[in-house]
Amino acid sequence: MGFHMIDMDTWERREHYHYYRNIIKTRYNLNAEIDITNLLKQVKEKELRFYPVFVYILIRAVNDTKELRMSLDSDGHLGYWDLCHPSYTIFHDDDKTFSDIWTEYSEDFSVFYKRAVSDMEMYKNVKGIKAKPDTPPNFCPISCVPWLTFTGYGSDTYAESNMFYPVILFGKYHESDGRFLLPLGISVNHAVADGYHTCSFFQKVQSEASLITL
């Protein structure tokens, strides 16, 4: 788990960082539909669970986008992690609450999928916000609302400028003209990432969903 400090003397976004961290503290939200036609076909053919499959695609795109892995170290220095692990929600149908669990990331899909399914089974009956203990500092929150095909998502989360990780949400997929589309939203701290970086994230998610072989 490596953490790399940003050199503020040479960083090309140093003025943007100070502006959106100290003058106008801004988080912004972007939404797009992801074509999951090819992905869904493979999931059904191989009898996989869609949720951990898509969590893998999302965290893979995060780990390919340095600006979405930004954080502060224990001394308050800005930097970025080598990689992030997904912290994602599981739903308790009996009392309609949810809990967060996390899974250790692996670039190898089969390894990650087995870990995620194991975590989901192990903690499915554990209640409370944090069902799985010891969430690592290099995590990225991911959530799902499988009951709704939304067209917009906004997050007004405010945490005194130190919350640099993105918040990712996806919803219920739907069919349109023979294609299956899934709504995806992300909330980003403008101090560490601009529209270009966030759009690049969406493009990477779409590419993975279209080209991945499970």
PDB file of C-alpha atoms in Angstrom, residues 89-100 123-128:
ATOM      1  CA  THR A  89     -23.066  -1.352   0.425  1.00  0.00           C
ATOM      2  CA  ILE A  90     -25.086  -4.490   1.083  1.00  0.00           C
ATOM      3  CA  PHE A  91     -28.840  -4.356   1.726  1.00  0.00           C
ATOM      4  CA  HIS A  92     -30.675  -6.085   4.567  1.00  0.00           C
ATOM      5  CA  ASP A  93     -34.108  -6.988   3.263  1.00  0.00           C
ATOM      6  CA  ASP A  94     -35.532  -7.831   6.687  1.00  0.00           C
ATOM      7  CA  ASP A  95     -35.235  -4.339   8.159  1.00  0.00           C
ATOM      8  CA  LYS A  96     -34.519  -2.308   4.973  1.00  0.00           C
ATOM      9  CA  THR A  97     -31.166  -1.011   6.233  1.00  0.00           C
ATOM     10  CA  PHE A  98     -27.750  -1.248   4.627  1.00  0.00           C
ATOM     11  CA  SER A  99     -24.193  -1.839   5.747  1.00  0.00           C
ATOM     12  CA  ASP A 100     -20.774  -1.103   4.279  1.00  0.00           C
ATOM     13  CA  TYR A 123     -21.206 -10.198   6.428  1.00  0.00           C
ATOM     14  CA  LYS A 124     -24.693 -10.372   4.925  1.00  0.00           C
ATOM     15  CA  ASN A 125     -26.357 -10.674   8.338  1.00  0.00           C
ATOM     16  CA  VAL A 126     -24.149  -8.186  10.182  1.00  0.00           C
ATOM     17  CA  LYS A 127     -26.031  -4.943  10.860  1.00  0.00           C
ATOM     18  CA  GLY A 128     -24.750  -1.420  11.346  1.00  0.00           C
TER      19      GLY A 128
END
